[in-house]
Structure formats: structure tokens, C-alpha cells
Tab-separated table of C-alpha atoms and ligand atoms in Angstrom:
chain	number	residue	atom	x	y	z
A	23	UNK	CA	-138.956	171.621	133.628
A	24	UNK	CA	-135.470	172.078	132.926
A	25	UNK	CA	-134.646	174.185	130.066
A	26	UNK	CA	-130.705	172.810	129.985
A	27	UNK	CA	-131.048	169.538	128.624
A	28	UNK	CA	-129.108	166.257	129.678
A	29	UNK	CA	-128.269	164.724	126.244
A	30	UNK	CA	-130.116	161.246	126.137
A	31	UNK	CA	-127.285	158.484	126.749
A	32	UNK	CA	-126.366	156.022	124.144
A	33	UNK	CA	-127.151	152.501	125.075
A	34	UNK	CA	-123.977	150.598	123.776
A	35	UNK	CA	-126.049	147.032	124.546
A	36	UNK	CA	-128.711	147.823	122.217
A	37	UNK	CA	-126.260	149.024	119.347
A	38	UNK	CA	-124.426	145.647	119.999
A	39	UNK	CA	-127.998	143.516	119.904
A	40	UNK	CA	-128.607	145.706	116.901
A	41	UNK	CA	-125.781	144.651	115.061
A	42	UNK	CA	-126.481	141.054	115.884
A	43	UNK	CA	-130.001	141.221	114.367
A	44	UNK	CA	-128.573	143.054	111.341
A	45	UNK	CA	-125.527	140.812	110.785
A	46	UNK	CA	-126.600	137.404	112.181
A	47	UNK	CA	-122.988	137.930	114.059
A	48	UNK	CA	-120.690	139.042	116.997
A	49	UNK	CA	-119.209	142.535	116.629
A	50	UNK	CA	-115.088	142.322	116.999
A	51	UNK	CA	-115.839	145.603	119.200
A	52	UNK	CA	-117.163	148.708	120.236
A	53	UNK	CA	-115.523	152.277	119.667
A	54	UNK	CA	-116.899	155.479	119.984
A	55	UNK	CA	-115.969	159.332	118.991
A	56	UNK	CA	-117.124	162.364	120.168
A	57	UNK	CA	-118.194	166.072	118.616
A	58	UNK	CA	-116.890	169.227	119.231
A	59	UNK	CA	-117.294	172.832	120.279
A	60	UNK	CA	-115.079	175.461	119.289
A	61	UNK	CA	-114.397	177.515	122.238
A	62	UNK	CA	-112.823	180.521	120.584
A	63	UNK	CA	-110.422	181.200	117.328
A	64	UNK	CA	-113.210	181.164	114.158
A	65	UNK	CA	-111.811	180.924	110.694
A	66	UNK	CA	-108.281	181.051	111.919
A	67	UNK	CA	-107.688	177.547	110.975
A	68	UNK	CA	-107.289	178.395	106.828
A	69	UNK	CA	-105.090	181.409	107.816
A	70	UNK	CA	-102.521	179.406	109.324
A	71	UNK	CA	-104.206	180.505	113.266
A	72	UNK	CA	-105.107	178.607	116.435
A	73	UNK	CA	-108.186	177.308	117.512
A	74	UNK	CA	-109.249	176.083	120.951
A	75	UNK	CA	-112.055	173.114	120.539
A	76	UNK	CA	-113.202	170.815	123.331
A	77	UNK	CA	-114.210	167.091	122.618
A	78	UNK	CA	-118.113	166.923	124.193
A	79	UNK	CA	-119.549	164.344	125.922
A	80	UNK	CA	-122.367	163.379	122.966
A	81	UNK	CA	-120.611	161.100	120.611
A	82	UNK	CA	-121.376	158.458	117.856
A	83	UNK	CA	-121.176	154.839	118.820
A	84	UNK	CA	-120.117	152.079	116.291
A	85	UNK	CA	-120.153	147.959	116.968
A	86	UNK	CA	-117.956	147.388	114.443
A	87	UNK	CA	-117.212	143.652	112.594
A	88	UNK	CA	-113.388	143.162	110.185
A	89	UNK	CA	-115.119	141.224	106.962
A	90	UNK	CA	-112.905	138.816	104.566
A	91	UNK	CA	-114.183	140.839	101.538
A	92	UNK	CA	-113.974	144.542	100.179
A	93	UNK	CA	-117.701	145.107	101.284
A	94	UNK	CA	-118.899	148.044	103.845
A	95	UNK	CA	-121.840	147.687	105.484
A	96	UNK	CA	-123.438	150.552	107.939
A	97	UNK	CA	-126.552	151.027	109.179
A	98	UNK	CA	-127.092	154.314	111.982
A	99	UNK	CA	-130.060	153.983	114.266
A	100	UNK	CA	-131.481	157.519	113.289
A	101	UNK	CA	-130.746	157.207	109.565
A	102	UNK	CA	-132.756	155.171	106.754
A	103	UNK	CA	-134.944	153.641	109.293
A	104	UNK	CA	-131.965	152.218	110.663
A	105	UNK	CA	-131.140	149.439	107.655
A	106	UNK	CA	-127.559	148.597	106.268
A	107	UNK	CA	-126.293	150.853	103.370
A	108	UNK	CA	-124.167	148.857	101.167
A	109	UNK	CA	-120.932	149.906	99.588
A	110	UNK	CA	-118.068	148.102	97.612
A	111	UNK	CA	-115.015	150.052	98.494
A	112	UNK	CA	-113.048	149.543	95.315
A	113	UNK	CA	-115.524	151.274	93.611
A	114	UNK	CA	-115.333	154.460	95.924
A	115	UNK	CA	-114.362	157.042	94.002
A	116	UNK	CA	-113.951	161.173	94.791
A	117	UNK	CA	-116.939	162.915	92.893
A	118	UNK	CA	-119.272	159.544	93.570
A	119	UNK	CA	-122.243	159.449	95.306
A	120	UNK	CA	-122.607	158.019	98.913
A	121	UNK	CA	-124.943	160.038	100.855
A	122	UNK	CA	-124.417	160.165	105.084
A	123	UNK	CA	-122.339	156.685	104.319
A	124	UNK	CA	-119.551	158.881	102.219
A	125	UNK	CA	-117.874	159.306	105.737
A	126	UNK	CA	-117.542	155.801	106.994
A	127	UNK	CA	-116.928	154.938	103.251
A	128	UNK	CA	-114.308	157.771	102.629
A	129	UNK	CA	-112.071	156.290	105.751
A	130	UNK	CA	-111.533	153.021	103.869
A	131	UNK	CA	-110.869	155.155	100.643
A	132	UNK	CA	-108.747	157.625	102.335
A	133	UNK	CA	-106.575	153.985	103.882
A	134	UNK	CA	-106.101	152.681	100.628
A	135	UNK	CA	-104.713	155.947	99.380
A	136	UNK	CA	-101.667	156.230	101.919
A	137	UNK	CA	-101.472	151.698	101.157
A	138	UNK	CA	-102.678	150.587	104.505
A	139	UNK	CA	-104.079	147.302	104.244
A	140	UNK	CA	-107.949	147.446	103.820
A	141	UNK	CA	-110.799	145.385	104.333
A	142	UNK	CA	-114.440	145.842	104.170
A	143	UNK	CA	-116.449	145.821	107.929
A	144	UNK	CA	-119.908	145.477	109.367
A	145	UNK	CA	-120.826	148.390	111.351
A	146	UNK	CA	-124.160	149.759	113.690
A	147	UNK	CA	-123.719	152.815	115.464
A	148	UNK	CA	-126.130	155.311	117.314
A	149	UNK	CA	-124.806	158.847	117.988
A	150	UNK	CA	-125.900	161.652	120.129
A	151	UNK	CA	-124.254	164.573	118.328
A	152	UNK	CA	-126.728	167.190	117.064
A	153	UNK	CA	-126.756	167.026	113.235
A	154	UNK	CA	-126.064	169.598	111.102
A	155	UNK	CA	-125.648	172.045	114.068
A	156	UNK	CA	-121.998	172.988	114.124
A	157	UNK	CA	-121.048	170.410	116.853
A	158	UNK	CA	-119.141	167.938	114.395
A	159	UNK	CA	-121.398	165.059	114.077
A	160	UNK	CA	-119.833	164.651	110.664
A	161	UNK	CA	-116.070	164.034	112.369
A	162	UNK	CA	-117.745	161.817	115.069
A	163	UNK	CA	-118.485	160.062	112.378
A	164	UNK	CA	-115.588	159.805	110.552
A	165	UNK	CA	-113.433	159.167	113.509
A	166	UNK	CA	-115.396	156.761	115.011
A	167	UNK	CA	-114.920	154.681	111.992
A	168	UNK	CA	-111.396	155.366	111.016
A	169	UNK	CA	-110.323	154.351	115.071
A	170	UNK	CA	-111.970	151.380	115.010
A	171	UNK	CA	-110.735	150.505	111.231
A	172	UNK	CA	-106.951	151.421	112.487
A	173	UNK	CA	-107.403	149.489	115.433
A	174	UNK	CA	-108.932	146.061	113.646
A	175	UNK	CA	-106.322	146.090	110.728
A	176	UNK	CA	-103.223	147.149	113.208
A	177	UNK	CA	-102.494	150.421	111.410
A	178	UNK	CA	-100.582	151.777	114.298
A	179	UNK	CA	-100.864	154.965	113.289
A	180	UNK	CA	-100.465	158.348	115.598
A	181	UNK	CA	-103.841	160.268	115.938
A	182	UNK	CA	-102.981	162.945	113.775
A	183	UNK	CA	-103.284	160.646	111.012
A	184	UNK	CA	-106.297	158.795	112.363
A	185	UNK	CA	-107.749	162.666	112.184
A	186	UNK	CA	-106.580	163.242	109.148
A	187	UNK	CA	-108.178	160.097	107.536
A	188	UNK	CA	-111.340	161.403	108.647
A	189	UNK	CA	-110.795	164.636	106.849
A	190	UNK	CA	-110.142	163.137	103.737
A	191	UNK	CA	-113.172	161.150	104.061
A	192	UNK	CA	-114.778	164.855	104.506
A	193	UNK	CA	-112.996	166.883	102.144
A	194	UNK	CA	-112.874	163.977	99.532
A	195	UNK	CA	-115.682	161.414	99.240
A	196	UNK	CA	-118.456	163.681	101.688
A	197	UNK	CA	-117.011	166.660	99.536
A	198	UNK	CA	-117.116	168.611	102.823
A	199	UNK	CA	-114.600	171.538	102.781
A	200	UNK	CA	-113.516	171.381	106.361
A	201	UNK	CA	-110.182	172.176	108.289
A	202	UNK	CA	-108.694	169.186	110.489
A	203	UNK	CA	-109.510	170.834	113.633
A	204	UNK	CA	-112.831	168.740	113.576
A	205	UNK	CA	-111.415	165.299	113.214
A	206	UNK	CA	-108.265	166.497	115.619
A	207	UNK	CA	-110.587	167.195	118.278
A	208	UNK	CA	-112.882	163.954	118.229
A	209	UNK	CA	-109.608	161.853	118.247
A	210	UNK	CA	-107.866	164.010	120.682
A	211	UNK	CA	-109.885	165.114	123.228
A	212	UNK	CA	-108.851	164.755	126.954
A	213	UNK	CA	-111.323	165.117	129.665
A	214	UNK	CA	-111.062	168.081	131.488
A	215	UNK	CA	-109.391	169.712	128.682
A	216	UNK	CA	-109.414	172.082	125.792
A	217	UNK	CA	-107.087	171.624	122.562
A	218	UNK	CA	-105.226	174.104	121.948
A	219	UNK	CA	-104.134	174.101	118.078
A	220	UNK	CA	-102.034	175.271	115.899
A	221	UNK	CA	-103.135	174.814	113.057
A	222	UNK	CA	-100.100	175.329	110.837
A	223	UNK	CA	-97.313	173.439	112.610
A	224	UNK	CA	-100.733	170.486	113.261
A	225	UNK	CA	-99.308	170.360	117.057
A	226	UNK	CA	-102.053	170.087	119.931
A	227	UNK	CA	-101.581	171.417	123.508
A	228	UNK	CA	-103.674	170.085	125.922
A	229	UNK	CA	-105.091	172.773	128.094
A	230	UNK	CA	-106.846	172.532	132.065
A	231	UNK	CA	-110.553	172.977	131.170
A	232	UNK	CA	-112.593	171.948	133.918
A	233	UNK	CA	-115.173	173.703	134.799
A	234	UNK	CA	-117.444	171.829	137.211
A	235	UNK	CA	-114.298	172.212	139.720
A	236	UNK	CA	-114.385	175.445	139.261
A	237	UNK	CA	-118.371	176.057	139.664
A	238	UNK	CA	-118.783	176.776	136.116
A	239	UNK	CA	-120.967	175.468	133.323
A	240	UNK	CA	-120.469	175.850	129.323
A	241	UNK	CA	-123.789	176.287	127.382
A	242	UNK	CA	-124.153	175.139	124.089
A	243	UNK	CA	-126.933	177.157	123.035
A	244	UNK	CA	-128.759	176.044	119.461
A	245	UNK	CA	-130.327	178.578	117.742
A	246	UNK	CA	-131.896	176.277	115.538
A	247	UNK	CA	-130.944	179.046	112.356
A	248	UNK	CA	-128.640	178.452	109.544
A	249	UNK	CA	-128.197	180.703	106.188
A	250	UNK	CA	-128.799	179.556	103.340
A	251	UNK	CA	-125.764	181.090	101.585
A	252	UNK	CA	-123.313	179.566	103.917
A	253	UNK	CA	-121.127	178.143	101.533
A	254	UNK	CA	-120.859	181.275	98.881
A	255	UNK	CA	-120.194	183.769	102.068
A	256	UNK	CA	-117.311	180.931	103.363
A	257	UNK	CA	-115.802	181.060	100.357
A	258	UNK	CA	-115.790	184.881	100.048
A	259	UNK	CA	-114.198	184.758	103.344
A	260	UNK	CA	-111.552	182.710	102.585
A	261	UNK	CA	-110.857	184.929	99.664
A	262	UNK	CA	-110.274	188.019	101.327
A	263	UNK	CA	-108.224	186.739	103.464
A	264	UNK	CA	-105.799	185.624	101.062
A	265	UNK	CA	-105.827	188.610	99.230
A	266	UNK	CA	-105.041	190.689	102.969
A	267	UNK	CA	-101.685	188.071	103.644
A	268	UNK	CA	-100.532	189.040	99.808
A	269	UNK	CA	-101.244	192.830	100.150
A	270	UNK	CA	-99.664	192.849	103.028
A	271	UNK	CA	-96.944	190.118	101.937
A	272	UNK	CA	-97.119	187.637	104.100
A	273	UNK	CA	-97.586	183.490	103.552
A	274	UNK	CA	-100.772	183.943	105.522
A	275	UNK	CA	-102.656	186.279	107.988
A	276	UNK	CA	-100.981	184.230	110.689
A	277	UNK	CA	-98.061	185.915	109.736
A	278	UNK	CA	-99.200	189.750	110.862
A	279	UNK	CA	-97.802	190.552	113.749
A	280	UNK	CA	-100.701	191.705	116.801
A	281	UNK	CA	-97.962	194.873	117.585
A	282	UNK	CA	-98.721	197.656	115.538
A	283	UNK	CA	-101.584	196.261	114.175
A	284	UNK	CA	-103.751	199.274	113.317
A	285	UNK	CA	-100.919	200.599	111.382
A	286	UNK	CA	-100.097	197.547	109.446
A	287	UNK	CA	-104.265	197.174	108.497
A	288	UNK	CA	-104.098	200.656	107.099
A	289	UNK	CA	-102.432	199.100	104.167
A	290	UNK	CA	-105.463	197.960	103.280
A	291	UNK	CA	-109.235	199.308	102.205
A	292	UNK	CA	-111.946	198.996	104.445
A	293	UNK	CA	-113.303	195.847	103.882
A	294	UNK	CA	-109.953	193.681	103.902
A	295	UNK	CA	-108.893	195.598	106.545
A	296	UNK	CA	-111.804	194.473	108.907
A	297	UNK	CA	-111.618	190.756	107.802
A	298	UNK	CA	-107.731	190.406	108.899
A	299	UNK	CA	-108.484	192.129	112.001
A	300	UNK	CA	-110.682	189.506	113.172
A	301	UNK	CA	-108.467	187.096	111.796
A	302	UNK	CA	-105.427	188.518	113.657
A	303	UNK	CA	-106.681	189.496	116.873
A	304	UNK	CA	-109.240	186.313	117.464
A	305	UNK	CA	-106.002	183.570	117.046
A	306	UNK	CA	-104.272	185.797	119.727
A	307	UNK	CA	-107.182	185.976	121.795
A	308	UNK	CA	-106.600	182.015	121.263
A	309	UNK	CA	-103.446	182.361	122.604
A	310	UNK	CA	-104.558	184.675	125.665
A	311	UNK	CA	-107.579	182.530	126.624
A	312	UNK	CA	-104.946	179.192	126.679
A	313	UNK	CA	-102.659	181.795	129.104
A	314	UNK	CA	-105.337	182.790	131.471
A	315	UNK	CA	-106.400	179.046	131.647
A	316	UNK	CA	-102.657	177.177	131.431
A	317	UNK	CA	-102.276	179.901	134.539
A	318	UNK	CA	-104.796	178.427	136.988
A	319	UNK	CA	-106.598	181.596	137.073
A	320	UNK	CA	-110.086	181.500	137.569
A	321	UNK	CA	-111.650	180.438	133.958
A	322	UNK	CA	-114.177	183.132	134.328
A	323	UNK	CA	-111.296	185.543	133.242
A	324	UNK	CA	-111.645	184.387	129.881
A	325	UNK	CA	-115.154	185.173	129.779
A	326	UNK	CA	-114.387	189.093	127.614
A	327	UNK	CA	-112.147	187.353	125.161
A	328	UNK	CA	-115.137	185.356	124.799
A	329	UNK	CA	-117.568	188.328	124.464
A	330	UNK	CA	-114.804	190.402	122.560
A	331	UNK	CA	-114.464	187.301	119.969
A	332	UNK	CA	-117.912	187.541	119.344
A	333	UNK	CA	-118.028	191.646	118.634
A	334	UNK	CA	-115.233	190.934	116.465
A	335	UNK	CA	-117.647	188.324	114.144
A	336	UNK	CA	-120.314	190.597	114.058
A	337	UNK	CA	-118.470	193.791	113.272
A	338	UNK	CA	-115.176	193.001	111.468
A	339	UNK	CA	-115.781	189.437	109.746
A	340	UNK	CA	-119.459	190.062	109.395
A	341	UNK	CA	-120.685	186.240	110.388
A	342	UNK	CA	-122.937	186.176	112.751
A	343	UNK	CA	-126.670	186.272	112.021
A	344	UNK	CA	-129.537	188.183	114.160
A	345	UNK	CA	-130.778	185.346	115.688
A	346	UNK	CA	-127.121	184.507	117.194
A	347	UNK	CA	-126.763	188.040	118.246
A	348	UNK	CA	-129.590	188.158	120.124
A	349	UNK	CA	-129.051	184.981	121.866
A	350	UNK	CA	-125.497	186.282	123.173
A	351	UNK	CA	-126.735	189.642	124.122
A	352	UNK	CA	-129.365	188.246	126.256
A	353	UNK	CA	-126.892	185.901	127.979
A	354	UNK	CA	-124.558	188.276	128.583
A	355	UNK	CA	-127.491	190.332	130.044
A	356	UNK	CA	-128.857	187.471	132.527
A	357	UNK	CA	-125.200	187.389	133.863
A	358	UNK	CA	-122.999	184.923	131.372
A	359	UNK	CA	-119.439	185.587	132.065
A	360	UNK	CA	-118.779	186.115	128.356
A	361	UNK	CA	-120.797	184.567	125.121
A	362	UNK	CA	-119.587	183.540	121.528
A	363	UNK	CA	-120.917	182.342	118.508
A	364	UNK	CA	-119.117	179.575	117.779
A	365	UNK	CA	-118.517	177.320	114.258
A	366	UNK	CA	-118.288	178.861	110.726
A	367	UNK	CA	-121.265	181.392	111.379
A	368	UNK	CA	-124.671	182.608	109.873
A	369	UNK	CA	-126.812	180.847	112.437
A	370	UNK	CA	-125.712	177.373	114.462
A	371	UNK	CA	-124.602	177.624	118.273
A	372	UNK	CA	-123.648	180.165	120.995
A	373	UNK	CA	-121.713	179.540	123.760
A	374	UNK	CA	-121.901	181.102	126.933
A	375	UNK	CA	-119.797	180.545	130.000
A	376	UNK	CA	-121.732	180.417	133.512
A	377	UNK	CA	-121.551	180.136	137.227
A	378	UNK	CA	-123.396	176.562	137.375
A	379	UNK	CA	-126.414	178.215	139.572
A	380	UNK	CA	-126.599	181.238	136.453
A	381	UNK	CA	-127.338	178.180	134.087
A	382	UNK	CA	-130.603	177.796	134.020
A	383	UNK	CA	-131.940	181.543	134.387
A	384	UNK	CA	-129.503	182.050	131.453
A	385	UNK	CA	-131.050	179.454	129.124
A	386	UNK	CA	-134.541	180.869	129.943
A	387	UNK	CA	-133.814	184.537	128.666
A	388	UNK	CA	-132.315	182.885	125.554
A	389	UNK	CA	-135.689	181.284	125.117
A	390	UNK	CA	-137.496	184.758	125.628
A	391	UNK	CA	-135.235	186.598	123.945
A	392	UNK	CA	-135.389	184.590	120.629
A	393	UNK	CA	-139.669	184.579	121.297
A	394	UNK	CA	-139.513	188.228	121.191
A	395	UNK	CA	-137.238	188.437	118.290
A	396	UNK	CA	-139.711	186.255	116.018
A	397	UNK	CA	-136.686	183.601	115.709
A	398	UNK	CA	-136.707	180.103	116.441
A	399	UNK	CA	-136.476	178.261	119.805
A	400	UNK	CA	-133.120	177.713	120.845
A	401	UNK	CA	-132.398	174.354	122.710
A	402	UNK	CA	-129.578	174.299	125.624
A	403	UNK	CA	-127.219	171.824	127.070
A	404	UNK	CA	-123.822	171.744	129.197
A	405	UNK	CA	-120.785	171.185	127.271
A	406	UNK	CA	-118.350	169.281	129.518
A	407	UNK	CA	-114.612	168.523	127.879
A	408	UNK	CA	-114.521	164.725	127.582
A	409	UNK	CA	-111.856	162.125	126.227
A	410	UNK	CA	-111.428	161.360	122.403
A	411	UNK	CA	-111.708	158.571	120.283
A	412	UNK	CA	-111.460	155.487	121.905
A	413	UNK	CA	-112.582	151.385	122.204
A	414	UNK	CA	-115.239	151.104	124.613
A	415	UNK	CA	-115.358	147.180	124.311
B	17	ADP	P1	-122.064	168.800	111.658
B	17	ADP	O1	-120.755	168.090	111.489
B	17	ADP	O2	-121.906	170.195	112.141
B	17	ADP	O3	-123.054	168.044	112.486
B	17	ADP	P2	-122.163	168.374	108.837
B	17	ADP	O4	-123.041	168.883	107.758
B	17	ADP	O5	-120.697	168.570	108.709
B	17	ADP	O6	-122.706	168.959	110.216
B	17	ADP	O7	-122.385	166.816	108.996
B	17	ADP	C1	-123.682	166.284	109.083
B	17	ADP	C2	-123.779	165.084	108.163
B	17	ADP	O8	-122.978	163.995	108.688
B	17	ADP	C3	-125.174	164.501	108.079
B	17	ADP	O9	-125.921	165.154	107.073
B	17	ADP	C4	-124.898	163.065	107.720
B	17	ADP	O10	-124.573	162.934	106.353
B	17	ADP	C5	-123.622	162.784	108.497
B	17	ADP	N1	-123.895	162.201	109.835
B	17	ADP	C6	-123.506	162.695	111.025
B	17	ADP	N2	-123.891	161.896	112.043
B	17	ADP	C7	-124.551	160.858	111.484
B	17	ADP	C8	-125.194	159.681	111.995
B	17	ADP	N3	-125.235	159.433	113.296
B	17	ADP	N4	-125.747	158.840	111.112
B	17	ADP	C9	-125.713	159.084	109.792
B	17	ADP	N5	-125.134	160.166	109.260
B	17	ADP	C10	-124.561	161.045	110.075
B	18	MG	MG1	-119.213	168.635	110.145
């Protein structure tokens, strides 16, 4: 049996019967939003840095109804047995209490902030994001909703926006401190393509990513391991690197120049001095990764910036857990072009670019390797760029 798993398709006619049994009614339509996978540049967004996500092909699907009233209703398949949570959206509040539906919810409260016109809406979905594992099922989710909300009311709004109603959603109702690259990504995405942003000027440049042409395959590899400290360790992060941009007195660490560097990072003691390097030197590997692929070269070029990216986690920034290092190392050592953790660290998913016929012996010494390190069983599957937000119906 296969170890690289084909994610299981969503079936957009049973989340439109669904929605009928639920709702004794006819959706208006059908629109559906994607995850994401960071391909390189890891907490470089809050520093003012690029970042280089891909929209995947897994993504949450939502039949979707406009309603007269101020009521939101939203039921997902793999949530709460799969019945309707309820919600009044004038009462939506930052600081309340919504559970998973404090994303759809936060979309309509996030609307009403910048005065678009807001109803309440019916809505089923189904998603095949991974939850919880650093793949954005949260901005799927988000997205998904605020599209198809901009799209029944006529907001005619650019997808930055769109994105950035999803955030608030995150940051505000879901209480979910998260950059925009997320939400940019799931309403953004092009097939065949990596984002390339920048995350200060919030400009996007689409960049060739395609992979199958070139006989290569992305893994997504799980490791099934998260840290419990996660949010204590991201904030500490965040800290230092403010305090390295006003040491070194600049707006942020986006600011350092890449010439010179080791001198400049003297300025600093030990431990500061390690965090900006990461910061500096993984937004310009952003930068070279975007080169070596804008060029037509062959993608496996970009496979040590990859591999260096990671080293720089694990030594400088201090983010990646054992589990995660021993899943690159061993697919590096079956013959990965290069391998990253990606996401905000501690445990979640490695990436690892491969020639496609490398795939499978790759994902097996993952499994072995985290069998003989006592850690859990990692799960595999392709990442292949795909399109953003969109109406399917
Ligand atoms: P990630 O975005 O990496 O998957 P998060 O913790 O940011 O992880 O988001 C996961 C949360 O998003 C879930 O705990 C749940 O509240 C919500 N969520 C995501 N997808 C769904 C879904 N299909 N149905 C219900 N809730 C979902
Ligand atoms: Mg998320």
C-alpha cells in the first residue's frame, strides 16, 4: 500500500443534498477555499519579511444560502455530528464565545466593522484540510465564508480585503494571533504557482511552481507532534525580535541589510543575535528561492535553501522539535532534494521536495525513522499548487 496518500475528494453533491435536508431549501451556491503550505520564509511575516506559501489542493467546501434576517447558521460535516450551530450576528462580540463557528461568524462581524451591508446565511460545508496541523484549515475556513458572503451581498471587494476579513475573523472573534499570509494564500492561490509575499508592502507575486512538469513532487509530511508551549515560545519569539530591530535601530528586522551581516549581528548578545539571523537570512532565502524559480531553472535548485532554512530553525531560532528533525534528516538521507519544517514550529509538518519516482521510498524512511525514534507516525501526501478561493456553482 501506498504510504503517500491521495487526500479523499470532497463530494460537492452531497454537501448540497446536505444542506437541503438541514435547511428544507436550495443553496444560492457553492464556493470553496483551499489551505496552505508555507514553502520557505518562517516567522518573517511579523518582522516585516517575505514568505512563499502555495494554495493546496485540500480545501473546505461551503453550500451557502443569503437569509432575510441577522441569523448564521453552519453546520461542517466532521464537526458536532454535523448539526447547525446557531449564531445571531449582532450579538457577536470580540472576547465572546463561538467555538470552530467564531470563523464563519467573525467574517460577518469583521463586514459590519468596515459598513458593508450584512445579512445572516445558511451554510454546510465539508473540508479536506488537516486540522490543527499547520496547513490552514482555519483560513479555509474563513475564506471560504467571507468569498461566498462578498460574492452574495455584492461587496466587490479586491482579495486582499476578502483575506483580510478572514484574519479579523482569526485574530478577533477565533482570538487566533495569525499573520495574513494564511487568508492571502487561500484567496490567492494560482495553480501552478507559489505566492510570493511581502508582507509589509501586502503585495503578492505570483511565482511558476509546477512541479509535476518538471518530474517533481512536494511532500507534506505530518509528524503528528505539536508542543504544548507553542503559544508562550511564539510570543518569546516575537519579542526578541523586536528588541534585535531596536538595538540595532531599525523599524523591523526586515530592515537589516543581508551585506555585512555578521558584523551588524555582533551588535548584539548571543541569543538576539541568532534569532535575527534566521530572521534575516530565511526572507532572503525567500527572495533567492522566487529567483531560482522566476528563472526557469530547474526547481530542484532550490532544494539547499530548503535544507539551509531548516538548519537555520533548528540552530539559530530554536523551533523545530526532535520529531521534525528527524523526519527531515531521514528525507534528506533517502535522496529529498532539500527538506523544511514548515509553519510556526515545535512539531506540525515537513516538507520535502522529490523526484516523483523518490516519493514513495522517501515517505517510507520517514515512517522508519520516526518508529526508531519512539515518535509518532507521520502521514504523507503530495502538495500540488492549486487556484484560490473561488464559486464552484
Ligand atoms: P490550522 O489552521 O493549522 O488547521 P488552527 O488551530 O489555526 O489550525 O485552526 C483549526 C481550527 O479551525 C479548528 O479547531 C476549528 O475550530 C476550525 N476549523 C477548521 N476547519 C474546520 C471545519 N472543516 N469545520 C469546523 N471547524 C473547522
Ligand atoms: Mg490556522
Amino acid at each position: 500500500m501506498s504510504l503517500v496518500r491521495t487526500p479523499a475528494e470532497i463530494d460537492v453533491d452531497a454537501v448540497v443534498a446536505r444542506f437541503r435536508e438541514l435547511y428544507d431549501a436550495e443553496p444560492d451556491g457553492v464556493w470553496a477555499a483551499p489551505g496552505r503550505v508555507n514553502l520557505i520564509g518562517e516567522h518573517t511575516d511579523y518582522n516585516g519579511g517575505f514568505v512563499l506559501p502555495i494554495a493546496l489542493a485540500q480545501h473546505t467546501v461551503a453550500a451557502v444560502r443569503q437569509r432575510a434576517d441577522d441569523t448564521v447558521r453552519v453546520a461542517s460535516a466532521t464537526v458536532d455530528g454535523g448539526v447547525p450551530v446557531t449564531v445571531e450576528l449582532p450579538g457577536v462580540t470580540e472576547g465572546g464565545e463561538y467555538g470552530w463557528a467564531a470563523y464563519p461568524v467573525g467574517v460577518g462581524w469583521a463586514a459590519a466593522q468596515r459598513e458593508l451591508p450584512v445579512t445572516g446565511l445558511d451554510i454546510a460545508l465539508d473540508s479536506n484540510v488537516p486540522v490543527g496541523a499547520g496547513l490552514s484549515s482555519s483560513a479555509a475556513l474563513s475564506c471560504v465564508t467571507a468569498r461566498a458572503w462578498s460574492d452574495l451581498l455584492g461587496w466587490d471587494l479586491d482579495d486582499e480585503t476578502v483575506a483580510d476579513l478572514g484574519r479579523d475573523a482569526e485574530n478577533k472573534i477565533a482570538g487566533a494571533p495569525t499573520g495574513l499570509m494564511d487568508q492571502l494564500a487561500s484567496v490567492c492561490g494560482r495553480a501552478a504557482h507559489a505566492m510570493q509575499i511581502d508582507t509589509r508592502a501586502v503585495t503578492i507575486e505570483q511565482i511558476p511552481f509546477d512541479l509535476p512538469a518538471c518530474g517533481l513532487s512536494l511532500l507534506v509530511i505530518d509528524s503528528h507532534t505539536e508542543h504544548t508551549h507553542t503559544t508562550g515560545e511564539y510570543a518569546e519569539r516575537r519579542h526578541s525580535c523586536q528588541e534585535a530591530a531596536l538595538r540595532l535601530g531599525v523599524r523591523e528586522l526586515r530592515d537589516v541589510p543581508l551585506e555585512s551581516l555578521a558584523t551588524t549581528l555582533d551588535k548584539l548578545p548571543p541569543l538576539l543575535r541568532r534569532r535575527a539571523r534566521h530572521v534575516v537570512t530565511d526572507s532572503a532565502r525567500v527572495e533567492q528561492v522566487a529567483q531560482l524559480l522566476t528563472s526557469g531553472d530547474d526547481p530542484r535548485r532550490i532544494g539547499p535553501l530548503l535544507s539551509e532554512s531548516h538548519a537555520s530553525m533548528r540552530d539559530d531560532f530554536e523551533i523545530t522539535a526532535p520529531s521534525v528533525d528527524a523526519l527531515q534528516e531521514a528525507a534528506l538521507a533517502a535522496g529529498a532534494h532539500g527538506a523544511r519544517m514548515t509553519g510556526g514550529g515545535f512539531g506540525g509538518c515537513v516538507i520535502a521536495l522529490v523526484d516523483k519516482q523518490q516519493a514513495e521510498p522517501v515517505a517510507q524512511a520517514c515512517v522508519a525513522a520516526a518508529a526508531d525514534g519512539g515518535f509518532a507516525t507521520p502521514t504523507v501526501f503530495e502538495a500540488v499548487a492549486s487556484g484560490g478561493a473561488a464559486r464552484l456553482r
